[in-house]
Coordinates of C-alpha atoms in Angstrom, one line a residue:
Chain A
M1 CA -34.6 0.3 23.2
T2 CA -33.5 -0.7 26.7
I3 CA -31.8 2.5 27.2
D4 CA -34.7 4.7 25.9
Q5 CA -36.9 2.9 28.3
E6 CA -34.9 3.1 31.4
R7 CA -33.8 6.8 30.7
P8 CA -37.1 8.4 31.7
E9 CA -37.0 6.4 35.2
A10 CA -33.7 7.8 35.8
N11 CA -34.7 11.3 35.1
Q12 CA -38.0 10.7 37.3
G13 CA -35.9 9.6 40.1
R14 CA -33.8 12.8 39.9
D15 CA -36.8 15.1 39.8
S16 CA -38.7 13.6 42.7
S17 CA -36.1 14.5 45.2
S18 CA -35.5 18.1 45.5
L19 CA -32.0 18.0 47.1
P20 CA -30.3 14.8 46.0
P21 CA -27.3 13.5 48.0
L22 CA -24.0 14.0 46.3
G23 CA -23.1 11.2 44.0
S24 CA -26.6 9.9 43.4
E25 CA -26.7 11.3 39.8
V26 CA -23.7 9.4 39.0
A27 CA -24.9 6.3 40.7
A28 CA -28.1 6.3 38.7
A29 CA -26.3 6.8 35.5
V30 CA -23.9 4.1 36.2
S31 CA -26.7 1.6 37.2
T32 CA -28.4 2.3 33.9
P33 CA -26.9 -0.6 31.7
L34 CA -24.3 1.1 29.4
R35 CA -25.4 -0.2 25.7
P36 CA -24.8 -3.3 24.6
P37 CA -27.5 -2.2 22.3
S38 CA -29.2 -4.6 20.0
P39 CA -26.8 -7.7 19.0
Y40 CA -28.3 -7.5 15.6
G41 CA -26.3 -4.5 14.8
K42 CA -23.1 -6.1 15.7
W43 CA -23.8 -9.1 13.6
A44 CA -25.1 -7.0 10.7
L45 CA -21.6 -5.1 10.7
I46 CA -19.7 -8.3 11.0
S47 CA -21.5 -10.1 8.1
L48 CA -21.0 -6.7 6.0
G49 CA -17.2 -6.9 6.6
F50 CA -17.1 -10.7 5.8
I51 CA -19.1 -10.3 2.6
F52 CA -16.8 -7.5 1.5
L53 CA -13.5 -9.5 2.3
A54 CA -15.0 -12.5 0.7
L55 CA -15.8 -11.0 -2.5
L56 CA -12.6 -8.9 -2.7
V57 CA -9.9 -11.3 -1.1
V58 CA -11.1 -14.7 -0.1
F59 CA -12.9 -15.8 -3.3
P60 CA -10.0 -14.4 -5.5
L61 CA -7.5 -16.5 -3.4
I62 CA -9.5 -19.7 -3.6
N63 CA -10.1 -19.1 -7.2
I64 CA -6.3 -19.1 -7.8
L65 CA -6.1 -22.5 -6.0
V66 CA -9.1 -24.1 -7.9
Q67 CA -8.0 -22.9 -11.2
A68 CA -4.3 -23.7 -10.9
F69 CA -5.3 -27.4 -10.3
A70 CA -8.3 -27.4 -12.5
A71 CA -6.5 -29.8 -15.0
G72 CA -4.9 -31.8 -12.2
W73 CA -1.5 -31.9 -10.5
G74 CA 0.4 -32.9 -13.7
A75 CA -0.9 -29.9 -15.6
F76 CA 0.0 -27.7 -12.9
M77 CA 3.4 -28.9 -12.5
A78 CA 3.9 -28.8 -16.3
G79 CA 2.7 -25.2 -16.3
I80 CA 5.2 -23.9 -13.8
T81 CA 8.1 -25.8 -15.1
T82 CA 8.2 -24.7 -18.7
P83 CA 11.4 -23.0 -19.8
E84 CA 9.7 -19.7 -19.8
A85 CA 8.3 -20.3 -16.3
R86 CA 11.5 -21.5 -14.9
H87 CA 13.5 -18.7 -16.3
A88 CA 10.9 -16.1 -14.9
I89 CA 11.3 -17.5 -11.4
W90 CA 15.0 -17.3 -11.6
M91 CA 14.8 -13.7 -12.6
T92 CA 12.5 -12.9 -9.8
V93 CA 14.8 -14.7 -7.3
L94 CA 17.8 -12.8 -8.9
I95 CA 16.1 -9.4 -8.4
T96 CA 15.1 -10.3 -4.8
L97 CA 18.7 -11.3 -4.0
W98 CA 19.9 -8.0 -5.1
V99 CA 17.3 -5.9 -3.7
V100 CA 16.7 -7.2 -0.2
P101 CA 20.1 -7.1 1.2
L102 CA 21.1 -3.6 -0.3
N103 CA 17.9 -2.2 0.9
T104 CA 18.3 -3.7 4.4
V105 CA 21.7 -2.4 4.8
F106 CA 21.0 1.1 3.4
G107 CA 17.5 1.2 5.1
V108 CA 19.1 0.6 8.5
L109 CA 21.9 3.0 7.9
T110 CA 19.4 5.9 6.7
A111 CA 17.1 5.2 9.7
W112 CA 20.0 5.4 12.1
L113 CA 21.1 8.6 10.7
L114 CA 17.7 10.2 10.7
A115 CA 17.0 9.0 14.2
R116 CA 20.4 10.0 15.8
Y117 CA 21.4 13.1 13.9
R118 CA 20.1 16.6 12.9
F119 CA 21.3 17.8 9.9
P120 CA 20.0 20.3 7.2
G121 CA 17.4 18.5 4.7
R122 CA 16.3 16.0 7.5
L123 CA 12.9 17.0 7.6
L124 CA 12.6 17.0 3.9
I125 CA 13.9 13.6 3.8
L126 CA 11.5 12.3 6.6
G127 CA 8.5 13.9 4.4
L128 CA 9.9 12.4 1.2
L129 CA 10.5 9.1 2.6
D130 CA 7.1 7.7 1.2
L131 CA 7.7 9.2 -2.4
P132 CA 8.5 5.6 -3.7
I133 CA 5.2 4.4 -2.3
A134 CA 3.0 7.3 -3.3
I135 CA 4.5 7.6 -6.9
S136 CA 2.9 5.4 -9.7
P137 CA 5.3 2.4 -10.5
V138 CA 5.0 3.3 -14.3
V139 CA 6.5 6.7 -13.3
V140 CA 9.4 5.0 -11.5
G141 CA 10.0 3.0 -14.6
M142 CA 9.9 6.1 -16.7
L143 CA 12.3 7.8 -14.5
V144 CA 14.9 4.9 -14.8
M145 CA 14.3 5.0 -18.6
L146 CA 15.1 8.8 -18.8
T147 CA 18.3 8.1 -16.7
Y148 CA 19.8 5.0 -18.3
S149 CA 18.4 4.6 -21.7
P150 CA 21.2 4.5 -24.2
T151 CA 19.4 6.7 -26.5
I152 CA 17.4 9.1 -24.4
G153 CA 18.7 8.6 -20.8
L154 CA 20.7 11.3 -19.1
V155 CA 23.6 9.1 -18.3
G156 CA 22.7 6.3 -20.6
P157 CA 25.2 7.3 -23.3
F158 CA 28.0 7.0 -20.9
F159 CA 27.1 3.5 -19.9
R160 CA 26.7 2.5 -23.5
S161 CA 30.3 3.7 -24.2
Q162 CA 31.5 1.5 -21.3
G163 CA 29.6 -1.4 -22.9
I164 CA 27.1 -1.7 -20.0
Q165 CA 23.5 -2.4 -20.8
I166 CA 21.2 -1.3 -18.0
V167 CA 17.8 -0.7 -19.6
F168 CA 16.0 -3.8 -21.0
A169 CA 18.3 -5.9 -18.8
W170 CA 18.5 -7.0 -15.3
P171 CA 20.1 -4.0 -13.8
S172 CA 17.4 -1.7 -14.6
M173 CA 15.0 -4.3 -13.2
V174 CA 17.0 -4.3 -9.9
L175 CA 17.1 -0.5 -9.8
V176 CA 13.4 0.1 -10.2
T177 CA 12.7 -2.6 -7.4
L178 CA 15.2 -0.9 -5.3
F179 CA 13.5 2.4 -5.7
I180 CA 10.1 1.0 -4.9
T181 CA 11.0 -1.0 -1.9
F182 CA 13.3 1.3 -0.3
P183 CA 11.0 2.9 2.2
F184 CA 10.0 -0.5 3.9
V185 CA 13.0 -1.2 6.1
V186 CA 13.5 2.4 6.9
R187 CA 9.8 2.9 8.0
E188 CA 9.9 -0.2 10.4
V189 CA 13.4 0.7 11.8
L190 CA 13.1 4.3 12.3
P191 CA 10.3 4.3 15.0
A192 CA 12.2 1.4 16.8
L193 CA 15.3 3.4 17.0
Q194 CA 13.5 6.5 18.4
E195 CA 11.6 4.4 20.8
H196 CA 14.7 3.0 22.2
G197 CA 16.4 6.3 22.4
H198 CA 20.0 7.2 22.7
S199 CA 20.8 6.5 26.4
A200 CA 22.1 2.9 26.0
E201 CA 24.3 3.8 23.2
E202 CA 25.7 6.8 25.2
A203 CA 26.4 4.4 28.0
A204 CA 28.4 2.3 25.5
Y205 CA 30.4 5.2 24.6
T206 CA 31.2 6.2 28.1
L207 CA 32.4 2.7 28.6
G208 CA 34.9 3.2 25.6
A209 CA 33.0 1.4 22.8
S210 CA 33.7 2.6 19.3
P211 CA 30.5 3.8 17.3
W212 CA 30.6 0.5 15.4
Q213 CA 30.7 -1.5 18.5
A214 CA 27.9 0.5 20.1
F215 CA 25.8 -0.1 17.0
W216 CA 26.7 -3.8 16.6
R217 CA 26.3 -4.7 20.3
V218 CA 23.8 -2.3 21.7
T219 CA 21.6 -0.8 19.0
L220 CA 21.0 -3.9 16.6
P221 CA 19.6 -6.2 19.2
N222 CA 17.1 -3.7 20.1
I223 CA 15.9 -3.2 16.5
R224 CA 16.3 -6.8 15.1
W225 CA 12.6 -7.4 14.9
A226 CA 11.9 -4.2 13.4
I227 CA 14.6 -5.1 10.9
M228 CA 13.1 -8.6 10.2
Y229 CA 9.7 -7.1 9.7
G230 CA 10.9 -4.6 7.2
I231 CA 12.7 -7.4 5.3
I232 CA 9.6 -9.4 5.0
L233 CA 7.7 -6.5 3.6
C234 CA 10.6 -5.6 1.2
T235 CA 10.8 -9.2 0.0
A236 CA 7.1 -9.5 -0.7
R237 CA 7.1 -6.3 -2.6
A238 CA 10.2 -7.2 -4.7
I239 CA 8.7 -10.4 -5.7
G240 CA 5.4 -8.9 -6.5
E241 CA 6.7 -5.8 -8.5
F242 CA 5.0 -5.4 -11.8
G243 CA 4.4 -2.1 -13.1
A244 CA 8.0 -0.5 -13.0
I245 CA 9.6 -3.7 -14.2
S246 CA 7.2 -4.1 -17.2
V247 CA 8.4 -0.6 -18.3
V248 CA 12.2 -1.0 -18.0
S249 CA 12.4 -4.9 -18.8
G250 CA 11.3 -4.8 -22.4
K251 CA 9.6 -8.2 -21.5
V252 CA 11.9 -10.4 -23.4
I253 CA 10.9 -13.9 -23.0
R254 CA 13.5 -16.0 -21.4
Q255 CA 15.7 -12.9 -20.9
T256 CA 13.9 -10.3 -18.9
N257 CA 10.6 -11.8 -17.9
T258 CA 9.9 -12.1 -14.1
L259 CA 7.3 -14.1 -12.5
T260 CA 4.6 -11.4 -12.4
L261 CA 5.3 -10.5 -16.1
H262 CA 5.0 -14.2 -16.9
V263 CA 1.6 -14.5 -15.3
Q264 CA 0.3 -11.6 -17.5
R265 CA 1.8 -13.1 -20.6
V266 CA 0.2 -16.6 -20.2
Y267 CA -3.0 -15.3 -19.0
G268 CA -3.1 -13.0 -22.1
E269 CA -2.5 -16.5 -24.3
F270 CA -5.5 -18.0 -22.4
D271 CA -3.2 -20.6 -20.7
T272 CA -5.3 -20.5 -17.6
V273 CA -3.6 -23.4 -15.8
A274 CA -0.1 -21.9 -16.3
A275 CA -1.3 -18.3 -15.4
F276 CA -2.9 -19.5 -12.2
G277 CA -0.1 -22.1 -11.4
A278 CA 2.4 -19.1 -11.4
S279 CA -0.2 -17.0 -9.5
L280 CA -0.3 -19.7 -6.8
L281 CA 3.4 -19.6 -6.3
L282 CA 3.3 -15.8 -6.0
S283 CA 0.2 -16.0 -3.6
M284 CA 2.0 -18.5 -1.5
I285 CA 4.7 -16.0 -0.9
A286 CA 2.1 -13.6 0.1
V287 CA 0.3 -15.8 2.6
V288 CA 3.9 -16.8 4.1
T289 CA 4.6 -13.2 4.4
L290 CA 1.3 -12.6 6.4
V291 CA 1.9 -15.6 8.7
V292 CA 5.4 -14.6 9.3
Q293 CA 4.2 -10.9 10.0
L294 CA 1.7 -12.2 12.5
G295 CA 4.3 -14.0 14.4
L296 CA 6.7 -11.1 14.3
K297 CA 4.0 -8.7 15.6
E298 CA 3.7 -10.7 18.7
K299 CA 7.4 -10.9 19.3
R300 CA 7.8 -7.2 19.1
E301 CA 4.8 -6.2 21.4
Chain B
M1 CA 38.2 8.1 27.8
A2 CA 35.9 8.4 24.9
S3 CA 32.9 10.7 25.5
L4 CA 29.6 11.0 23.7
S5 CA 30.8 14.1 21.8
A6 CA 33.9 12.5 20.9
G7 CA 31.9 9.5 19.5
K8 CA 29.6 11.9 17.5
R9 CA 32.5 13.9 16.3
N10 CA 34.4 10.6 15.3
P11 CA 35.3 11.2 11.6
G12 CA 34.2 7.7 11.2
T13 CA 30.6 8.5 11.1
L14 CA 31.4 10.6 8.1
V15 CA 31.7 7.3 6.1
P16 CA 28.0 6.1 6.6
I17 CA 26.6 9.6 5.9
G18 CA 28.6 9.7 2.7
L19 CA 27.4 6.2 1.8
A20 CA 23.7 6.9 2.7
V21 CA 23.8 10.2 0.7
A22 CA 25.4 8.5 -2.3
Y23 CA 23.0 5.7 -2.4
G24 CA 19.9 8.0 -2.1
S25 CA 21.2 10.3 -4.7
A26 CA 22.0 7.4 -7.2
L27 CA 18.6 5.7 -6.3
V28 CA 16.2 8.6 -6.2
L29 CA 17.8 11.9 -6.9
L30 CA 19.5 11.2 -10.3
P31 CA 16.3 9.7 -11.9
I32 CA 14.3 12.6 -10.7
A33 CA 16.9 15.0 -12.1
A34 CA 16.7 13.1 -15.2
L35 CA 13.0 13.8 -15.6
L36 CA 13.4 17.4 -14.8
F37 CA 16.1 17.7 -17.4
R38 CA 14.0 16.0 -20.1
I39 CA 11.0 18.3 -19.3
T40 CA 13.1 21.4 -19.7
T41 CA 14.1 20.3 -23.2
I42 CA 10.4 20.5 -24.2
A43 CA 9.2 23.8 -25.2
P44 CA 6.4 25.2 -22.7
A45 CA 3.8 25.2 -25.6
D46 CA 4.7 21.5 -26.6
F47 CA 4.6 20.4 -23.0
W48 CA 1.1 22.0 -22.5
R49 CA -0.1 20.2 -25.7
M50 CA 1.3 16.9 -24.5
V51 CA -0.3 17.1 -21.1
T52 CA -3.6 18.1 -22.5
T53 CA -4.2 15.9 -25.5
P54 CA -7.8 14.7 -25.5
A55 CA -6.7 11.1 -24.6
A56 CA -4.7 12.3 -21.8
V57 CA -7.4 14.5 -20.4
A58 CA -9.9 11.7 -20.6
A59 CA -7.5 9.3 -18.9
Y60 CA -6.9 11.9 -16.0
Q61 CA -10.7 12.3 -15.6
L62 CA -11.2 8.5 -15.6
T63 CA -8.3 8.0 -13.1
F64 CA -9.5 10.8 -10.7
F65 CA -13.2 9.8 -10.8
S66 CA -12.5 6.2 -10.3
A67 CA -9.8 6.8 -7.5
G68 CA -12.5 9.0 -5.7
I69 CA -15.1 6.2 -5.8
A70 CA -12.6 3.5 -4.7
A71 CA -11.3 5.6 -1.9
T72 CA -14.9 6.4 -0.8
I73 CA -16.0 2.8 -0.8
N74 CA -12.9 1.8 1.2
T75 CA -13.4 4.6 3.6
V76 CA -16.9 3.2 4.5
A77 CA -15.7 -0.4 4.3
G78 CA -12.5 0.4 6.1
L79 CA -14.4 2.0 9.0
V80 CA -16.8 -1.0 9.2
L81 CA -13.9 -3.4 9.3
A82 CA -11.8 -1.5 11.7
W83 CA -14.9 -1.2 14.1
I84 CA -15.7 -4.9 14.1
L85 CA -12.1 -5.8 14.5
V86 CA -11.4 -3.4 17.5
R87 CA -15.0 -3.6 19.2
Y88 CA -16.3 -7.0 18.7
E89 CA -15.3 -10.6 19.5
F90 CA -16.3 -13.1 16.9
P91 CA -14.7 -16.3 15.6
G92 CA -12.2 -15.9 13.2
R93 CA -11.2 -12.4 14.3
A94 CA -7.6 -12.9 14.2
I95 CA -7.7 -14.4 10.6
T96 CA -10.1 -11.5 9.5
N97 CA -7.4 -9.0 10.7
A98 CA -4.7 -10.9 8.8
I99 CA -6.7 -11.0 5.6
V100 CA -7.2 -7.4 5.6
D101 CA -3.4 -7.1 4.8
L102 CA -3.5 -9.5 2.1
P103 CA -3.9 -7.1 -0.8
F104 CA -0.7 -5.5 0.5
A105 CA 1.3 -8.6 0.2
M106 CA -0.3 -10.2 -2.9
P107 CA 1.2 -9.1 -6.2
N108 CA -1.2 -6.8 -8.1
A109 CA -0.8 -8.6 -11.3
V110 CA -1.9 -11.9 -9.5
A111 CA -4.9 -9.9 -8.1
G112 CA -5.7 -8.5 -11.5
V113 CA -5.8 -12.0 -13.2
T114 CA -7.8 -13.6 -10.5
L115 CA -10.4 -10.8 -10.2
A116 CA -10.7 -10.5 -14.0
F117 CA -11.4 -14.3 -14.1
L118 CA -14.0 -14.2 -11.3
Y119 CA -16.0 -11.2 -12.5
A120 CA -15.7 -11.6 -16.2
P121 CA -19.2 -12.2 -17.8
G122 CA -19.9 -15.9 -17.3
G123 CA -17.1 -16.2 -14.7
P124 CA -17.7 -17.7 -11.3
I125 CA -19.2 -14.6 -9.9
G126 CA -19.7 -12.6 -13.1
R127 CA -22.3 -14.9 -14.2
F128 CA -24.8 -13.8 -11.5
F129 CA -24.7 -10.3 -13.5
D130 CA -25.2 -11.8 -16.8
P131 CA -28.3 -10.4 -18.8
G132 CA -31.6 -11.9 -17.6
T133 CA -30.3 -12.6 -14.1
P134 CA -32.1 -10.8 -11.1
L135 CA -28.9 -8.9 -10.4
A136 CA -28.8 -7.6 -13.9
E137 CA -32.3 -6.4 -13.6
V138 CA -31.6 -4.4 -10.5
F139 CA -28.7 -2.7 -12.4
G140 CA -31.1 -2.3 -15.2
W141 CA -33.3 0.0 -13.1
F142 CA -30.2 2.3 -12.9
G143 CA -29.9 2.2 -16.5
I144 CA -26.7 0.0 -16.4
T145 CA -27.2 -2.7 -19.2
P146 CA -25.4 -4.9 -19.7
V147 CA -23.4 -5.1 -16.5
Q148 CA -19.8 -5.0 -17.0
L149 CA -17.8 -5.7 -14.0
V150 CA -14.5 -6.0 -15.8
Y151 CA -13.1 -4.5 -18.9
S152 CA -15.1 -1.4 -18.0
Q153 CA -14.9 1.5 -15.7
M154 CA -16.3 -0.9 -12.8
G155 CA -13.3 -3.0 -13.5
V156 CA -11.0 0.1 -13.0
I157 CA -12.8 0.8 -9.6
L158 CA -12.8 -2.9 -8.5
A159 CA -8.9 -3.1 -9.1
M160 CA -8.5 0.2 -7.2
V161 CA -10.6 -0.9 -4.2
F162 CA -8.6 -4.3 -4.1
V163 CA -5.3 -2.7 -4.0
T164 CA -6.1 0.1 -1.4
L165 CA -8.4 -2.1 1.1
P166 CA -5.7 -2.1 3.8
F167 CA -5.2 1.7 3.8
V168 CA -8.2 3.0 5.7
V169 CA -8.5 0.1 8.1
R170 CA -4.8 0.4 9.2
A171 CA -5.1 4.1 9.5
I172 CA -8.1 4.0 11.8
Q173 CA -7.4 0.9 13.8
P174 CA -4.7 2.4 16.1
V175 CA -6.9 5.5 16.8
L176 CA -10.2 3.5 17.5
M177 CA -8.0 1.3 20.0
A178 CA -6.5 4.2 21.8
L179 CA -10.0 5.8 22.2
E180 CA -10.6 5.9 25.9
P181 CA -13.7 4.1 26.9
E182 CA -14.4 7.0 29.5
V183 CA -15.2 9.3 26.7
E184 CA -18.2 7.0 25.4
E185 CA -19.2 6.2 29.0
A186 CA -19.6 10.0 29.8
A187 CA -21.6 10.5 26.7
T188 CA -23.9 7.5 27.5
S189 CA -24.1 8.6 31.1
L190 CA -25.2 12.1 29.9
G191 CA -28.0 10.4 28.1
A192 CA -26.8 9.9 24.6
T193 CA -27.9 6.8 22.6
P194 CA -25.4 4.5 21.1
R195 CA -26.1 6.2 17.6
Q196 CA -25.7 9.8 19.1
T197 CA -22.5 8.6 20.9
F198 CA -21.1 7.5 17.5
W199 CA -22.0 10.3 15.5
R200 CA -21.2 13.0 17.8
V201 CA -18.3 11.7 20.0
I202 CA -16.4 8.9 18.1
L203 CA -16.7 9.9 14.8
P204 CA -15.3 13.4 15.0
L205 CA -12.3 11.8 16.9
L206 CA -11.9 9.5 13.7
I207 CA -12.1 12.1 11.1
P208 CA -8.3 12.9 10.8
S209 CA -7.4 9.2 10.4
L210 CA -10.4 8.6 8.1
L211 CA -9.2 11.4 5.9
T212 CA -5.6 10.1 6.0
G213 CA -6.8 6.8 4.8
F214 CA -9.0 8.2 2.1
V215 CA -6.0 10.2 0.7
L216 CA -3.6 7.3 0.9
A217 CA -6.1 5.1 -0.8
F218 CA -6.8 7.9 -3.5
S219 CA -3.1 8.6 -4.1
R220 CA -2.3 4.7 -4.5
S221 CA -5.4 4.4 -6.7
I222 CA -4.1 6.9 -9.1
G223 CA -0.8 5.3 -9.6
E224 CA -2.1 1.7 -9.7
Y225 CA -1.0 -0.1 -12.7
G226 CA -0.8 -4.0 -12.4
A227 CA -4.2 -4.7 -11.3
V228 CA -5.9 -1.9 -13.4
V229 CA -4.1 -2.8 -16.6
L230 CA -5.6 -6.4 -16.2
L231 CA -8.9 -5.6 -15.3
S232 CA -9.9 -2.4 -17.3
G233 CA -9.6 -3.4 -21.0
N234 CA -7.6 -0.3 -21.5
I235 CA -9.9 1.3 -24.3
P236 CA -8.7 4.8 -25.1
F237 CA -11.1 7.5 -24.0
S238 CA -13.1 5.0 -22.0
T239 CA -11.1 2.7 -19.7
L240 CA -7.5 3.9 -20.0
T241 CA -6.2 5.3 -16.8
A242 CA -3.3 7.7 -16.7
P243 CA -0.4 5.2 -15.8
V244 CA -1.6 2.9 -18.6
Y245 CA -1.6 6.1 -20.9
I246 CA 2.0 6.7 -19.9
Y247 CA 2.9 3.1 -20.7
Q248 CA 1.1 3.2 -24.1
R249 CA 3.1 6.5 -25.0
L250 CA 6.4 4.6 -24.0
E251 CA 5.5 1.7 -26.0
E252 CA 4.9 3.8 -29.2
Y253 CA 8.4 5.5 -28.5
D254 CA 6.7 9.0 -27.6
Y255 CA 9.2 9.6 -24.8
G256 CA 8.3 13.3 -24.6
G257 CA 4.6 12.6 -24.1
A258 CA 5.3 9.9 -21.6
A259 CA 7.8 12.2 -19.6
A260 CA 5.4 15.2 -19.7
V261 CA 2.3 13.2 -18.2
S262 CA 4.8 11.4 -15.8
F263 CA 5.9 14.7 -14.6
V264 CA 2.2 15.8 -13.9
L265 CA 1.6 12.5 -12.0
M266 CA 4.8 13.0 -9.9
L267 CA 3.8 16.5 -9.0
L268 CA 0.5 15.2 -8.0
S269 CA 2.2 12.5 -5.8
L270 CA 4.3 15.2 -4.2
I271 CA 1.4 17.4 -3.4
I272 CA -0.6 14.4 -1.9
L273 CA 2.3 13.4 0.1
L274 CA 2.5 16.9 1.7
L275 CA -1.3 16.7 2.4
I276 CA -0.7 13.3 4.1
N277 CA 2.0 14.6 6.2
L278 CA -0.2 17.6 7.2
L279 CA -3.1 15.1 8.2
Q280 CA -0.9 12.9 10.2
G281 CA 0.4 15.8 12.1
W282 CA -3.3 16.7 12.7
S283 CA -4.3 13.3 13.8
Q284 CA -1.4 13.0 16.1
R285 CA -2.4 16.1 18.0
Y286 CA -5.5 14.0 19.1
D287 CA -3.3 11.2 20.1
D288 CA -2.0 12.5 23.3

């Protein structure tokens, strides 16, 4: 409104003088107040964003808290300490303890190779890096079944002859989670390595450092926050994985049930307090992840 | 004295390369090879029959349609959220910014359970849509009676919107932040209204990142399993998405059918990934 009212005045001012001095147009334009238009638009947009986030994220999160304690503290504790729940928590911890260190070490290694070396197939790998995120978790589970199932798997019969059970046991659950969380560390570390460039490492080589010393003393300190960030994302994802694990685990109670599978099972049995109690444990991990993420973001910037 | 080239040619580097190759092969290449091997054992005619059973076709249609709607909703909502987070100061902005990422960190099974509880008929939010309520009547004008927010196609869309919420916001945010104020000031000084500046100047610059966000959300929605399986009710020919269809084929020991449809979805993921790479190349051209 204000701009529309002032604009004709600016034009009139320009028309009235036949030969304006240089720069007067610019001065006139700058002196016109540049927006801020109506404050209503701003607050309408902010409210719209708030409503959307409230309906989709905030209410569901509050609902978990309310339902977990709907029958009191005792019922909540009873719900998350049944033998089934305790075993499910242990399975989730076990999988995370396998997945996070492996994917951290190999994620940093892969990122380092991609950042420092040019080799055939490098661009293909860069393009396919996000495949585990793009692909459906059910398909990931299916792939592992087709590889390791003792009856239909490509290499399954070999492992069966060795007496090793992979499918419907924890090894396959670790494998699918490794697959799904592989990109997280790589994607955080790769840009950090590219940003810091090669020159410091070169200097270390010139001073007689071995590649290992150069990596450990020069490269690693530069990328440590990126690695931390990747580890956090990888951990959150490993703990929350559901689709691929439900395909390969067989969902045997007190054997191959993880915490997310446990949530689905008890919710299906209308045990709301137990379902939301376990959900609360899982969402607390998500909230902690976010808080740590925020802290790390500041550190890195 | 060790030189750079000596460091690079150090046979020691062959060990990490070998390790990375072995790890990647065992983790990713072997399983994909197993799927391809399985597909080659199916006769082409059988393969075609398996990927085009009426239940599978209904599942693809539902999945793509719902993913399209969910990605559209999140493109609009994502633009609004990115805009207010980058351009406006308001109390709680930092927390709002963090909340946007929550669907990424929250296990999708947990999201499915709590959304199903909230939006079920008679649930804390669902009750406002129960027959006889004002909202139910509004939906009635559009011929939707009774309003089923879960265990219906709306439940599928709700699940997909939840899990892909961060994608568009995080795709646009950096571009919007990098946008130089001079461009807008120039437009305004040339007499553009704020609305014209937005539609003619800002939006065209955001299109590559909006498209990237849309495609990411669409692709993630197609593959989504956890939240969908808990919210959709999984009724064949009505609310059964493609990943849930694969899961059900597996539970019935129909490994051929499951492998065939998995192959279709994986091919689609690869095509979408290619598209995203192209889009990101396009949007990076605008960065500098």
